[in-house]
């Protein structure tokens, strides 16, 4: 028995296939056009600009504490000396303190003494007064009759004193041997250093 093909059926399938293909092709081309359009938008160049702000120069100031016109770390204060002291005797001398730096500072000061039985009987007064070589007079008293400490430190200026740059003040030191110093204080010596410390105000 021979197989009979329906030519109308075949032609119908071909027509549908052609219809489907011809219907998809325009849609595919349309979609491609959209993709290309998006790609073109994404590659547009953006305008831009830059600018730089340059600061000025940064620099530091200085702290320079001068004692008796000297900026060294150790300054001689030999005018404050006395040998052969007896109970009740005193000696006085002045010491200029200057801010030779570029900014203000405040300073403190303490007296450090060597170990000696004499130290505790020496009483120190510091003021802004003047000296006649034996005692200080006038001015403002900063420390009053503070005893030296054997092998230790006595705080003479605990509250910082402010000095603007270029400004100086003169301190007067008066050292008295206590009138009640015992016999054990005879023939004794002591060396004392007055240690200044300046910090930014």
Tab-separated table of C-alpha atoms in Angstrom:
chain	number	residue	atom	x	y	z
A	1	UNK	CA	0.000	0.000	0.000
A	2	UNK	CA	1.626	3.249	-1.025
A	3	UNK	CA	1.923	6.211	1.376
A	4	UNK	CA	0.030	9.256	0.223
A	5	UNK	CA	1.240	12.647	1.365
A	6	UNK	CA	-1.152	15.506	1.610
A	7	UNK	CA	0.431	18.312	-0.364
A	8	UNK	CA	-1.800	20.808	1.277
A	9	UNK	CA	-0.578	19.725	4.695
A	10	UNK	CA	3.049	20.076	3.680
A	11	UNK	CA	2.521	23.411	2.141
A	12	UNK	CA	0.633	24.468	5.247
A	13	UNK	CA	3.579	23.561	7.474
A	14	UNK	CA	5.945	25.433	5.248
A	15	UNK	CA	3.714	28.448	5.292
A	16	UNK	CA	3.538	28.420	9.061
A	17	UNK	CA	7.301	28.003	9.318
A	18	UNK	CA	7.825	30.902	6.957
A	19	UNK	CA	5.328	32.929	8.925
A	20	UNK	CA	7.048	32.169	12.231
A	21	UNK	CA	10.502	32.913	10.876
A	22	UNK	CA	9.388	35.998	9.097
A	23	UNK	CA	7.636	37.118	12.318
A	24	UNK	CA	10.724	36.571	14.571
A	25	UNK	CA	13.261	38.200	12.327
A	26	UNK	CA	11.831	41.723	12.611
A	27	UNK	CA	11.587	41.313	16.376
A	28	UNK	CA	15.221	40.175	16.611
A	29	UNK	CA	16.355	43.098	14.485
A	30	UNK	CA	14.337	45.482	16.613
A	31	UNK	CA	15.916	44.086	19.793
A	32	UNK	CA	19.391	44.457	18.309
A	33	UNK	CA	18.649	48.046	17.532
A	34	UNK	CA	17.787	48.700	21.187
A	35	UNK	CA	21.046	47.112	22.412
A	36	UNK	CA	23.114	49.163	20.020
A	37	UNK	CA	21.287	52.268	21.096
A	38	UNK	CA	22.085	51.641	24.780
A	39	UNK	CA	25.729	50.989	23.950
A	40	UNK	CA	25.997	54.286	22.170
A	41	UNK	CA	24.570	56.189	25.164
A	42	UNK	CA	26.978	54.496	27.605
A	43	UNK	CA	30.097	55.546	25.738
A	44	UNK	CA	29.378	59.280	25.684
A	45	UNK	CA	32.320	61.250	27.236
A	46	UNK	CA	31.543	63.207	30.490
A	47	UNK	CA	32.995	66.668	30.903
A	48	UNK	CA	35.225	67.110	33.989
A	49	UNK	CA	37.472	69.603	35.731
A	50	UNK	CA	39.983	69.555	38.617
A	51	UNK	CA	41.401	72.157	41.015
A	52	UNK	CA	44.015	72.142	43.816
A	53	UNK	CA	44.136	74.328	46.955
A	54	UNK	CA	47.713	74.850	48.179
A	55	UNK	CA	48.254	75.677	51.863
A	56	UNK	CA	50.717	78.153	53.285
A	57	UNK	CA	53.937	77.214	55.122
A	58	UNK	CA	53.725	75.499	58.526
A	59	UNK	CA	56.496	76.290	61.019
A	60	UNK	CA	57.175	75.916	64.729
A	61	UNK	CA	58.040	78.483	67.359
A	62	UNK	CA	60.665	78.157	70.086
A	63	UNK	CA	60.988	78.164	73.854
A	64	UNK	CA	64.157	79.879	75.059
A	65	UNK	CA	64.546	80.505	78.781
A	66	UNK	CA	67.441	82.809	79.569
A	67	UNK	CA	68.930	83.195	83.043
A	68	UNK	CA	71.205	86.156	83.606
A	69	UNK	CA	71.327	86.728	79.824
A	70	UNK	CA	72.505	83.182	79.112
A	71	UNK	CA	70.506	80.533	77.214
A	72	UNK	CA	72.783	77.692	78.350
A	73	UNK	CA	71.471	74.728	80.312
A	74	UNK	CA	73.758	75.607	83.249
A	75	UNK	CA	74.248	79.239	84.245
A	76	UNK	CA	76.527	80.531	86.975
A	77	UNK	CA	74.808	82.326	89.869
A	78	UNK	CA	77.960	82.999	91.868
A	79	UNK	CA	76.686	86.263	93.357
A	80	UNK	CA	74.518	84.152	95.662
A	81	UNK	CA	77.260	82.820	97.909
A	82	UNK	CA	78.472	83.409	101.464
A	83	UNK	CA	81.094	81.690	103.583
A	84	UNK	CA	81.530	81.696	107.352
A	85	UNK	CA	77.810	82.295	107.997
A	86	UNK	CA	76.645	82.632	111.557
A	87	UNK	CA	73.081	82.117	112.836
A	88	UNK	CA	70.906	84.982	111.592
A	89	UNK	CA	73.266	85.937	108.737
A	90	UNK	CA	71.862	86.316	105.243
A	91	UNK	CA	72.933	86.904	101.655
A	92	UNK	CA	70.903	88.162	98.693
A	93	UNK	CA	71.346	88.427	94.913
A	94	UNK	CA	69.196	89.022	91.855
A	95	UNK	CA	68.749	86.819	88.786
A	96	UNK	CA	67.126	88.090	85.564
A	97	UNK	CA	64.739	85.616	83.904
A	98	UNK	CA	63.867	86.254	80.265
A	99	UNK	CA	61.670	84.667	77.620
A	100	UNK	CA	63.928	84.872	74.572
A	101	UNK	CA	61.751	82.548	72.456
A	102	UNK	CA	59.085	83.287	69.887
A	103	UNK	CA	56.055	82.413	72.006
A	104	UNK	CA	54.811	82.869	75.584
A	105	UNK	CA	55.707	80.399	78.332
A	106	UNK	CA	55.256	79.838	82.044
A	107	UNK	CA	58.051	78.703	84.331
A	108	UNK	CA	58.487	76.991	87.671
A	109	UNK	CA	61.575	76.606	89.853
A	110	UNK	CA	62.897	74.314	92.567
A	111	UNK	CA	66.120	74.259	94.615
A	112	UNK	CA	68.130	71.029	94.703
A	113	UNK	CA	70.768	70.668	97.422
A	114	UNK	CA	73.589	68.292	98.179
A	115	UNK	CA	73.405	66.139	101.301
A	116	UNK	CA	74.370	68.257	104.304
A	117	UNK	CA	73.348	68.815	107.915
A	118	UNK	CA	73.310	72.535	107.068
A	119	UNK	CA	70.638	72.411	104.317
A	120	UNK	CA	67.524	72.372	106.502
A	121	UNK	CA	68.669	75.479	108.421
A	122	UNK	CA	69.060	77.620	105.310
A	123	UNK	CA	65.787	79.417	104.523
A	124	UNK	CA	65.185	80.839	101.043
A	125	UNK	CA	62.926	83.742	100.105
A	126	UNK	CA	62.266	84.584	96.445
A	127	UNK	CA	60.664	87.857	95.365
A	128	UNK	CA	60.573	90.356	92.534
A	129	UNK	CA	62.326	92.905	94.738
A	130	UNK	CA	65.809	94.368	94.722
A	131	UNK	CA	68.942	93.299	96.582
A	132	UNK	CA	71.449	95.189	98.713
A	133	UNK	CA	73.682	92.120	98.935
A	134	UNK	CA	72.279	91.049	102.287
A	135	UNK	CA	68.500	91.139	101.934
A	136	UNK	CA	65.768	91.589	99.317
A	137	UNK	CA	63.308	94.448	99.593
A	138	UNK	CA	60.205	95.578	97.742
A	139	UNK	CA	58.440	93.675	94.982
A	140	UNK	CA	56.186	90.666	95.431
A	141	UNK	CA	57.190	87.700	97.598
A	142	UNK	CA	56.890	84.422	95.656
A	143	UNK	CA	58.436	81.983	98.166
A	144	UNK	CA	58.880	82.861	101.842
A	145	UNK	CA	61.479	81.251	104.137
A	146	UNK	CA	61.437	77.842	102.448
A	147	UNK	CA	64.012	75.450	103.946
A	148	UNK	CA	66.425	73.651	101.680
A	149	UNK	CA	66.237	69.844	101.623
A	150	UNK	CA	69.379	67.799	102.260
A	151	UNK	CA	69.952	65.649	99.183
A	152	UNK	CA	66.565	66.649	97.821
A	153	UNK	CA	64.485	69.368	96.193
A	154	UNK	CA	62.592	72.314	97.682
A	155	UNK	CA	59.781	73.733	95.573
A	156	UNK	CA	60.188	77.525	95.401
A	157	UNK	CA	57.957	78.459	92.451
A	158	UNK	CA	55.241	75.824	92.158
A	159	UNK	CA	52.685	77.886	90.288
A	160	UNK	CA	53.891	78.768	86.808
A	161	UNK	CA	54.845	82.384	86.220
A	162	UNK	CA	53.890	83.593	82.736
A	163	UNK	CA	56.253	85.516	80.499
A	164	UNK	CA	55.395	86.757	77.018
A	165	UNK	CA	58.081	86.440	74.359
A	166	UNK	CA	60.720	89.134	74.707
A	167	UNK	CA	59.691	89.900	78.310
A	168	UNK	CA	61.910	89.476	81.368
A	169	UNK	CA	61.599	89.804	85.120
A	170	UNK	CA	64.206	89.925	87.858
A	171	UNK	CA	64.021	87.563	90.825
A	172	UNK	CA	65.663	88.360	94.131
A	173	UNK	CA	66.976	85.422	96.200
A	174	UNK	CA	67.595	85.817	99.903
A	175	UNK	CA	69.165	82.986	101.928
A	176	UNK	CA	69.186	83.185	105.733
A	177	UNK	CA	70.878	80.851	108.218
A	178	UNK	CA	68.215	80.100	110.809
A	179	UNK	CA	69.001	81.845	114.094
A	180	UNK	CA	68.106	78.563	115.837
A	181	UNK	CA	70.675	76.519	113.892
A	182	UNK	CA	72.305	74.013	116.295
A	183	UNK	CA	75.986	73.425	116.939
A	184	UNK	CA	75.840	70.462	114.517
A	185	UNK	CA	75.470	72.992	111.678
A	186	UNK	CA	78.961	74.419	112.331
A	187	UNK	CA	81.651	73.979	109.672
A	188	UNK	CA	79.141	72.546	107.197
A	189	UNK	CA	78.763	73.371	103.499
A	190	UNK	CA	75.997	72.833	100.982
A	191	UNK	CA	75.738	73.416	97.254
A	192	UNK	CA	72.391	74.381	95.756
A	193	UNK	CA	71.117	74.482	92.175
A	194	UNK	CA	68.028	76.483	91.262
A	195	UNK	CA	66.334	74.491	88.517
A	196	UNK	CA	63.992	76.374	86.176
A	197	UNK	CA	61.494	74.662	83.913
A	198	UNK	CA	59.665	76.565	81.147
A	199	UNK	CA	56.696	75.198	79.205
A	200	UNK	CA	54.390	76.694	76.609
A	201	UNK	CA	51.694	78.833	78.209
